[in-house]
CSV table of C-alpha atoms (C1' of nucleotides) in Angstrom, one decimal:
chain,number,residue,atom,x,y,z
N,290,MET,CA,-70.5,184.4,204.8
N,291,PRO,CA,-67.9,186.3,206.8
N,292,PRO,CA,-65.2,184.4,208.7
N,293,PRO,CA,-66.1,183.6,212.3
N,294,PRO,CA,-64.8,185.8,215.1
N,295,ALA,CA,-62.2,183.2,215.8
N,296,VAL,CA,-60.1,184.8,213.0
N,297,LEU,CA,-60.1,188.0,214.9
N,298,THR,CA,-59.5,186.4,218.2
N,299,ALA,CA,-56.3,184.8,216.8
N,300,ALA,CA,-55.1,188.2,215.6
N,301,ALA,CA,-56.6,190.3,218.4
N,302,THR,CA,-53.3,191.0,220.2
N,303,ARG,CA,-51.5,192.3,217.1
N,304,LEU,CA,-54.6,194.3,216.0
N,305,ARG,CA,-54.8,196.0,219.4
N,306,ARG,CA,-51.1,196.8,219.5
N,307,THR,CA,-50.9,198.2,216.0
N,308,LEU,CA,-54.1,200.2,216.5
N,309,LEU,CA,-53.0,201.7,219.9
N,310,GLU,CA,-49.6,202.6,218.5
N,311,TRP,CA,-51.3,204.5,215.7
N,312,TYR,CA,-53.8,206.1,218.1
N,313,ASP,CA,-51.0,207.3,220.4
N,314,ARG,CA,-49.4,209.0,217.4
N,315,ALA,CA,-52.5,210.3,215.5
N,316,LYS,CA,-55.2,211.0,218.0
N,317,ARG,CA,-56.8,214.4,218.2
N,318,THR,CA,-56.9,216.5,221.3
N,319,LEU,CA,-60.6,216.7,222.2
N,320,PRO,CA,-62.1,218.4,225.2
N,321,TRP,CA,-63.8,215.3,226.6
N,322,ARG,CA,-60.8,213.1,226.5
N,323,ALA,CA,-59.2,212.6,229.9
N,324,THR,CA,-55.6,213.7,230.4
N,325,PRO,CA,-53.3,210.6,230.2
N,326,GLY,CA,-52.7,209.4,233.7
N,327,VAL,CA,-55.8,211.1,235.1
N,328,ALA,CA,-58.9,209.2,235.8
N,329,ALA,CA,-61.8,210.0,233.5
N,330,ASP,CA,-64.8,211.8,234.9
N,331,PRO,CA,-67.7,209.4,234.2
N,332,TRP,CA,-70.3,212.2,234.0
N,333,ALA,CA,-68.2,214.1,231.5
N,334,VAL,CA,-67.8,210.9,229.5
N,335,LEU,CA,-71.6,210.3,229.6
N,336,VAL,CA,-72.4,213.8,228.6
N,337,SER,CA,-69.9,213.7,225.7
N,338,GLU,CA,-71.3,210.4,224.4
N,339,ILE,CA,-74.9,211.6,224.4
N,340,MET,CA,-73.8,214.8,222.7
N,341,LEU,CA,-71.9,212.9,220.1
N,342,GLN,CA,-74.8,210.7,219.1
N,343,GLN,CA,-75.3,211.5,215.4
N,344,THR,CA,-73.5,214.8,215.9
N,345,THR,CA,-70.2,215.7,214.5
N,346,VAL,CA,-67.0,216.1,216.6
N,347,ALA,CA,-66.6,219.7,215.3
N,348,THR,CA,-70.1,220.6,216.6
N,349,VAL,CA,-69.6,219.0,219.9
N,350,GLN,CA,-66.1,220.5,220.4
N,351,ALA,CA,-67.6,223.9,220.4
N,352,ARG,CA,-70.4,223.0,222.8
N,353,PHE,CA,-69.0,220.6,225.3
N,354,ASP,CA,-67.1,222.7,227.8
N,355,PRO,CA,-69.7,225.4,228.3
N,356,PHE,CA,-72.4,222.7,228.7
N,357,LEU,CA,-70.4,220.8,231.2
N,358,ALA,CA,-69.5,224.0,233.1
N,359,ARG,CA,-73.3,224.7,233.4
N,360,PHE,CA,-74.0,221.1,234.6
N,361,PRO,CA,-70.8,219.8,236.1
N,362,THR,CA,-72.3,216.9,238.0
N,363,PRO,CA,-75.3,214.7,237.8
N,364,ALA,CA,-76.6,216.5,240.9
N,365,ALA,CA,-76.2,219.9,239.2
N,366,MET,CA,-78.3,218.7,236.3
N,367,ALA,CA,-80.8,216.9,238.5
N,368,GLU,CA,-81.5,220.1,240.4
N,369,ALA,CA,-82.0,222.1,237.2
N,370,ALA,CA,-85.3,222.5,235.4
N,371,LEU,CA,-85.8,220.6,232.1
N,372,ASP,CA,-86.1,224.0,230.5
N,373,ASP,CA,-82.6,224.9,231.6
N,374,VAL,CA,-81.2,221.8,230.0
N,375,LEU,CA,-83.1,222.4,226.8
N,376,HIS,CA,-81.8,225.9,226.8
N,377,ALA,CA,-78.2,224.8,227.1
N,378,TRP,CA,-78.9,222.2,224.3
N,379,GLN,CA,-80.2,224.8,221.8
N,380,GLY,CA,-78.9,224.2,218.3
N,381,LEU,CA,-77.5,220.8,219.0
N,382,GLY,CA,-80.6,219.0,217.6
N,383,TYR,CA,-82.2,215.7,218.5
N,384,TYR,CA,-83.6,217.5,221.6
N,385,ARG,CA,-84.9,214.2,223.0
N,386,ARG,CA,-81.3,213.6,224.0
N,387,ALA,CA,-81.5,216.6,226.4
N,388,ARG,CA,-84.6,215.2,228.0
N,389,GLY,CA,-83.0,211.8,228.3
N,390,LEU,CA,-79.9,213.3,229.9
N,391,HIS,CA,-82.0,215.3,232.4
N,392,ALA,CA,-83.8,212.1,233.3
N,393,CYS,CA,-80.5,210.3,233.5
N,394,ALA,CA,-79.2,212.8,236.0
N,395,ARG,CA,-82.2,212.4,238.2
N,396,THR,CA,-82.1,208.6,238.1
N,397,ILE,CA,-78.3,208.7,238.9
N,398,VAL,CA,-78.9,211.0,241.9
N,399,HIS,CA,-82.0,209.2,243.2
N,400,GLY,CA,-81.3,205.6,242.3
N,401,HIS,CA,-77.4,205.4,242.2
N,402,ALA,CA,-76.3,207.7,245.0
N,403,GLY,CA,-75.1,210.3,242.5
N,404,GLN,CA,-72.6,207.9,240.8
N,405,VAL,CA,-72.8,207.0,237.2
N,406,PRO,CA,-73.2,203.2,237.0
N,407,ASP,CA,-70.0,201.4,236.0
N,408,GLU,CA,-71.4,198.5,234.1
N,409,SER,CA,-72.8,198.4,230.6
N,410,GLU,CA,-76.0,196.6,231.6
N,411,ALA,CA,-76.9,199.2,234.3
N,412,LEU,CA,-76.0,202.1,232.0
N,413,ALA,CA,-78.2,200.7,229.2
N,414,LYS,CA,-81.2,201.0,231.5
N,415,LEU,CA,-80.9,204.7,231.7
N,416,PRO,CA,-83.0,206.8,229.4
N,417,GLY,CA,-81.4,207.7,226.1
N,418,ILE,CA,-78.6,205.2,226.6
N,419,GLY,CA,-78.6,202.3,224.2
N,420,PRO,CA,-76.1,199.6,223.5
N,421,TYR,CA,-73.4,201.8,222.0
N,422,THR,CA,-73.5,204.5,224.7
N,423,ALA,CA,-73.6,202.0,227.5
N,424,ALA,CA,-70.5,200.2,226.2
N,425,ALA,CA,-68.7,203.4,225.4
N,426,VAL,CA,-69.1,204.8,228.9
N,427,ALA,CA,-68.3,201.5,230.5
N,428,ALA,CA,-65.0,201.2,228.5
N,429,ILE,CA,-63.9,204.9,228.5
N,430,ALA,CA,-65.0,206.0,232.0
N,431,PHE,CA,-64.5,202.7,233.9
N,432,GLY,CA,-62.1,200.6,231.9
N,433,GLN,CA,-64.5,197.7,231.4
N,434,GLN,CA,-63.6,195.1,228.8
N,435,VAL,CA,-66.3,196.0,226.3
N,436,VAL,CA,-66.0,197.3,222.7
N,437,PRO,CA,-68.7,199.7,221.6
N,438,VAL,CA,-69.9,199.5,218.0
N,439,ASP,CA,-70.8,202.9,216.6
N,440,GLY,CA,-71.0,203.9,212.9
N,441,ASN,CA,-67.2,204.2,212.7
N,442,VAL,CA,-66.5,200.9,214.3
N,443,ALA,CA,-69.1,199.1,212.2
N,444,ARG,CA,-67.5,200.5,209.0
N,445,VAL,CA,-64.0,199.5,210.1
N,446,LEU,CA,-65.1,196.0,211.0
N,447,ALA,CA,-67.2,195.6,207.9
N,448,ARG,CA,-64.1,196.3,205.8
N,449,LEU,CA,-61.8,194.3,208.0
N,450,ILE,CA,-63.9,191.1,207.5
N,451,ALA,CA,-65.4,192.1,204.1
N,452,HIS,CA,-68.9,192.1,205.6
N,453,ASP,CA,-71.0,192.7,202.5
N,454,ARG,CA,-74.5,193.3,203.6
N,455,PRO,CA,-76.0,196.7,204.5
N,456,LEU,CA,-75.1,197.8,208.1
N,457,SER,CA,-78.5,199.2,208.6
N,458,ALA,CA,-79.9,195.7,209.0
N,459,THR,CA,-76.9,193.8,210.2
N,460,LYS,CA,-75.0,196.1,212.5
N,461,ALA,CA,-75.8,193.8,215.5
N,462,GLU,CA,-73.9,191.0,213.9
N,463,LEU,CA,-70.7,193.0,214.2
N,464,TRP,CA,-70.8,193.1,218.0
N,465,PRO,CA,-69.2,189.7,218.4
N,466,TYR,CA,-66.4,190.7,216.2
N,467,ALA,CA,-65.8,193.8,218.2
N,468,ALA,CA,-65.9,191.7,221.4
N,469,ALA,CA,-63.3,189.5,219.9
N,470,LEU,CA,-60.9,192.5,219.9
N,471,ALA,CA,-61.4,193.2,223.7
N,472,GLY,CA,-58.4,192.8,226.0
N,473,GLY,CA,-55.3,194.5,227.1
N,474,ASP,CA,-54.9,197.2,229.8
N,475,ARG,CA,-56.4,200.1,227.8
N,476,PRO,CA,-60.0,199.3,227.1
N,477,GLY,CA,-61.1,203.0,227.0
N,478,ASP,CA,-58.3,203.9,224.6
N,479,LEU,CA,-59.1,200.8,222.5
N,480,ALA,CA,-62.7,202.0,222.1
N,481,GLN,CA,-61.7,205.5,221.2
N,482,ALA,CA,-58.9,204.3,218.9
N,483,LEU,CA,-61.4,202.2,216.9
N,484,MET,CA,-63.7,205.2,216.5
N,485,GLU,CA,-60.8,207.5,215.7
N,486,LEU,CA,-59.5,205.1,213.0
N,487,GLY,CA,-62.9,205.2,211.4
N,488,ALA,CA,-63.1,209.0,211.6
N,489,LEU,CA,-59.6,209.7,210.3
N,490,VAL,CA,-58.4,206.8,208.2
N,491,CYS,CA,-61.1,204.3,207.4
N,492,THR,CA,-63.5,207.0,206.2
N,493,PRO,CA,-66.8,206.4,204.4
N,494,ARG,CA,-65.7,207.7,200.9
N,495,GLN,CA,-62.0,207.7,200.5
N,496,PRO,CA,-60.4,205.4,203.0
N,497,ALA,CA,-56.7,206.1,203.5
N,498,CYS,CA,-55.6,202.5,203.3
N,499,GLY,CA,-52.0,203.6,202.7
N,500,ILE,CA,-51.6,204.8,206.2
N,501,CYS,CA,-54.0,202.4,207.9
N,502,PRO,CA,-52.4,200.4,210.8
N,503,TRP,CA,-54.8,197.5,210.0
N,504,ALA,CA,-54.1,197.4,206.2
N,505,PHE,CA,-52.1,194.2,206.8
N,506,ALA,CA,-55.2,192.4,208.1
N,507,CYS,CA,-58.0,194.1,206.0
N,508,ARG,CA,-59.9,191.7,203.8
N,509,ALA,CA,-61.7,194.4,201.9
N,510,ARG,CA,-58.3,196.0,201.2
N,511,ALA,CA,-57.0,192.7,200.0
N,512,GLU,CA,-59.9,192.3,197.7
N,513,GLY,CA,-59.8,195.8,196.4
N,514,ARG,CA,-63.2,196.5,197.9
N,515,ALA,CA,-62.4,199.0,200.6
N,516,THR,CA,-64.2,201.9,199.0
N,517,ALA,CA,-67.2,199.7,198.0
N,518,LEU,CA,-67.8,198.6,201.6
N,519,PRO,CA,-69.8,198.8,203.6
N,520,VAL,CA,-72.7,198.2,201.2
N,521,LYS,CA,-74.9,201.3,201.0
N,522,VAL,CA,-78.7,201.1,201.1
N,523,ALA,CA,-80.9,203.5,199.1
N,524,LYS,CA,-81.9,206.6,201.0
N,525,ARG,CA,-85.5,207.5,201.6
N,526,SER,CA,-86.6,210.5,199.7
N,527,ARG,CA,-86.9,213.8,201.7
N,528,PRO,CA,-90.4,215.3,201.1
N,529,GLU,CA,-90.8,219.0,200.7
N,530,ARG,CA,-93.2,220.8,203.1
N,531,ARG,CA,-94.3,224.4,203.4
N,532,ALA,CA,-95.5,226.5,206.3
N,533,VAL,CA,-96.5,230.1,207.2
N,534,ALA,CA,-95.0,231.5,210.4
N,535,MET,CA,-96.7,234.5,212.1
N,536,LEU,CA,-94.7,237.4,213.6
N,537,ILE,CA,-97.1,239.0,215.9
N,538,ARG,CA,-96.4,241.9,218.3
N,539,ASP,CA,-98.7,243.1,221.0
N,540,ASP,CA,-99.2,246.7,222.0
N,541,ARG,CA,-96.1,246.6,224.2
N,542,GLY,CA,-93.9,245.2,221.4
N,543,ARG,CA,-93.7,241.8,222.8
N,544,LEU,CA,-93.5,238.8,220.5
N,545,CYS,CA,-96.1,236.1,220.2
N,546,LEU,CA,-94.5,232.6,220.7
N,547,ARG,CA,-95.7,229.2,221.6
N,548,ARG,CA,-94.2,226.0,223.1
N,549,ARG,CA,-94.1,222.9,221.0
N,550,PRO,CA,-95.6,219.7,222.3
N,551,GLU,CA,-93.3,217.7,224.6
N,552,ASP,CA,-93.1,214.8,222.2
N,553,GLY,CA,-92.0,214.8,218.6
N,554,LEU,CA,-90.1,217.3,216.5
N,555,LEU,CA,-88.3,220.0,218.5
N,556,GLY,CA,-90.3,218.8,221.5
N,557,GLY,CA,-90.7,221.5,224.2
N,558,LEU,CA,-88.9,224.2,222.4
N,559,ILE,CA,-90.2,227.7,221.7
N,560,GLU,CA,-91.3,228.8,218.2
N,561,LEU,CA,-93.2,231.3,216.2
N,562,PRO,CA,-96.8,230.2,215.7
N,563,ALA,CA,-97.1,228.6,212.3
N,564,VAL,CA,-99.7,227.0,210.1
N,565,ASP,CA,-100.0,225.1,206.9
N,566,PRO,CA,-100.2,227.4,203.8
N,567,GLY,CA,-103.8,228.7,203.4
N,568,GLU,CA,-104.6,228.1,207.0
N,569,LEU,CA,-103.8,231.5,208.3
N,570,PRO,CA,-106.4,232.6,210.9
N,571,PRO,CA,-108.5,235.7,210.1
N,572,GLY,CA,-106.4,238.9,210.6
N,573,ASP,CA,-104.5,241.7,209.0
N,574,TRP,CA,-101.4,240.0,207.5
N,575,GLN,CA,-98.5,241.2,205.4
N,576,ALA,CA,-96.1,238.6,203.8
N,577,LEU,CA,-92.4,239.4,204.1
N,578,PRO,CA,-90.5,238.9,200.8
N,579,GLY,CA,-88.6,235.7,200.4
N,580,THR,CA,-88.8,232.4,202.3
N,581,VAL,CA,-86.7,230.5,204.8
N,582,ARG,CA,-85.5,227.0,204.0
N,583,HIS,CA,-84.6,224.5,206.7
N,584,VAL,CA,-83.8,220.9,206.3
N,585,PHE,CA,-84.7,218.3,209.0
N,586,THR,CA,-83.7,214.7,208.9
N,587,HIS,CA,-86.9,213.5,207.2
N,588,PHE,CA,-88.3,216.5,205.4
N,589,SER,CA,-87.4,219.9,204.0
N,590,LEU,CA,-89.4,223.0,205.0
N,591,GLU,CA,-89.9,226.2,203.2
N,592,THR,CA,-91.5,228.9,205.4
N,593,THR,CA,-93.0,232.2,204.5
N,594,VAL,CA,-93.2,234.8,207.3
N,595,VAL,CA,-96.2,237.1,207.7
N,596,THR,CA,-96.4,240.0,210.1
N,597,GLY,CA,-99.6,241.4,211.5
N,598,ARG,CA,-102.2,240.4,214.0
N,599,PRO,CA,-105.0,237.9,214.2
N,600,VAL,CA,-108.6,239.0,214.8
N,601,GLU,CA,-108.8,236.5,217.7
N,602,ALA,CA,-105.9,235.8,220.1
N,603,LEU,CA,-104.1,232.5,219.4
N,604,GLY,CA,-105.1,230.0,222.0
N,605,ASP,CA,-101.8,228.2,222.8
N,606,ALA,CA,-99.5,231.2,222.5
N,607,PHE,CA,-97.9,233.7,224.9
N,608,PHE,CA,-96.1,237.0,224.6
N,609,HIS,CA,-92.5,237.5,225.5
N,610,PRO,CA,-90.3,240.6,225.4
N,611,ALA,CA,-88.3,240.7,222.2
N,612,ASP,CA,-85.2,241.7,224.0
N,613,ARG,CA,-85.3,238.7,226.2
N,614,LEU,CA,-85.3,235.9,223.6
N,615,HIS,CA,-82.0,234.7,225.0
N,616,GLU,CA,-83.9,233.3,227.9
N,617,LEU,CA,-85.8,230.8,225.7
N,618,ALA,CA,-84.8,227.5,224.1
N,619,LEU,CA,-85.2,228.3,220.5
N,620,PRO,CA,-84.5,225.8,217.7
N,621,THR,CA,-82.4,226.9,214.8
N,622,LEU,CA,-85.4,227.1,212.5
N,623,THR,CA,-87.0,229.7,214.8
N,624,ARG,CA,-83.7,231.7,214.9
N,625,LYS,CA,-83.7,231.7,211.1
N,626,LEU,CA,-87.2,232.9,210.9
N,627,LEU,CA,-86.6,235.7,213.5
N,628,ARG,CA,-83.5,236.8,211.7
N,629,HIS,CA,-85.4,236.8,208.4
N,630,ALA,CA,-87.9,239.1,210.0
N,631,GLY,CA,-85.2,241.4,211.3
N,632,VAL,CA,-85.6,240.4,214.9
N,633,ALA,CA,-82.3,239.9,216.7
N,634,ALA,CA,-82.2,236.5,218.4
V,82,DT,C1',-88.7,196.7,211.5
V,83,DA,C1',-88.5,201.0,209.9
V,84,DA,C1',-89.6,205.5,210.7
V,85,DG,C1',-89.0,209.7,213.5
V,86,DC,C1',-85.8,212.7,215.2
V,87,DG,C1',-81.7,218.4,214.0
V,88,DT,C1',-78.0,220.5,212.5
V,89,DG,C1',-73.8,221.8,210.2
V,90,DG,C1',-69.7,220.7,207.5
V,91,DG,C1',-67.4,218.6,203.6
V,92,DG,C1',-66.9,216.8,198.9
H,282,DT,C1',-76.3,223.5,194.9
H,283,DC,C1',-76.9,219.1,196.3
H,284,DC,C1',-75.9,215.0,198.6
H,285,DC,C1',-73.7,212.6,202.2
H,286,DC,C1',-73.4,211.9,206.6
H,287,DA,C1',-72.0,212.1,212.1
H,288,DA,C1',-69.2,208.7,218.8
H,289,DG,C1',-77.8,206.3,218.0
H,290,DC,C1',-82.1,205.8,220.6
H,291,DT,C1',-87.0,205.0,220.8
H,292,DT,C1',-91.2,203.3,219.5
DNA sequence: TAAGCGTGGGG
DNA sequence: TCCCCAAGCTT
């Protein structure tokens, strides 16, 4: 059994101080971080936190400023069509986040007078905002005394207390330990410092314990188990799937496309019509050489592209000018397929 | 509870 | 090339 949070409570002041000293020295400059001395923009913080869900800092760094410029306030996003938000979200993945953010903006405008709620409980009621994001926004944007637990923080805490069960099933148990660290006059920096520590020092594979500000208190370090913790759980296998995508042009050279269902994989995005192998509708088809591989979270897909035309028009498809693909929200897989077929996208 | 949900970068 | 994984949420 791990020690009770009381152990952390006793050391909380020193842990906070050493962590914040390290953070002030080592932190990265990131576009969503508020300038010291300037109040954070809650909407910007909210957008950054949604964008960062399961997405690397490097990816978000390149996308954050243009996205926020397009939707600078909740009102700006609330007035926009969902398609515009999906379009701006292209390539970021987990597209349900874009839907949730759009719904968030409308709820904020219509139910909160355009102001992002300042408490964790209210934030957590918004679509797409769970325990982590609610706590992160409350702390970073509003200075509330809450400590969000993301993957980084969970790993840091797991090592700190030598928590030796898989985080996938026990992450919730770490929240009281995080809460035991709360306090001081920089709650937002404390939250970001914990995550930064996990990202830069207390890393998954080769933790840099030699430069860690918490090495003095780390139980895993003391026990020589820093690299072995947290306990990893066996990964699910990733099945292999195949598909055939159809590149169809009409007499005016427009491309045949279709919109995916609102729910599920790549929900609401635009793609080339595709079928399972052997399910091509009657028509005059020519297979392009080679295949396109794309890896999703829970399966890998190998796609063959055929060009030609079906005998009967595809029911759920539409035609769109090939030189105006930039208007559409296309997932990365579709861009790969178009490029493979020599279509600029 | 566990599965579904994208993508790109690093070791 | 392959595997890991990244500031999670929803159902």
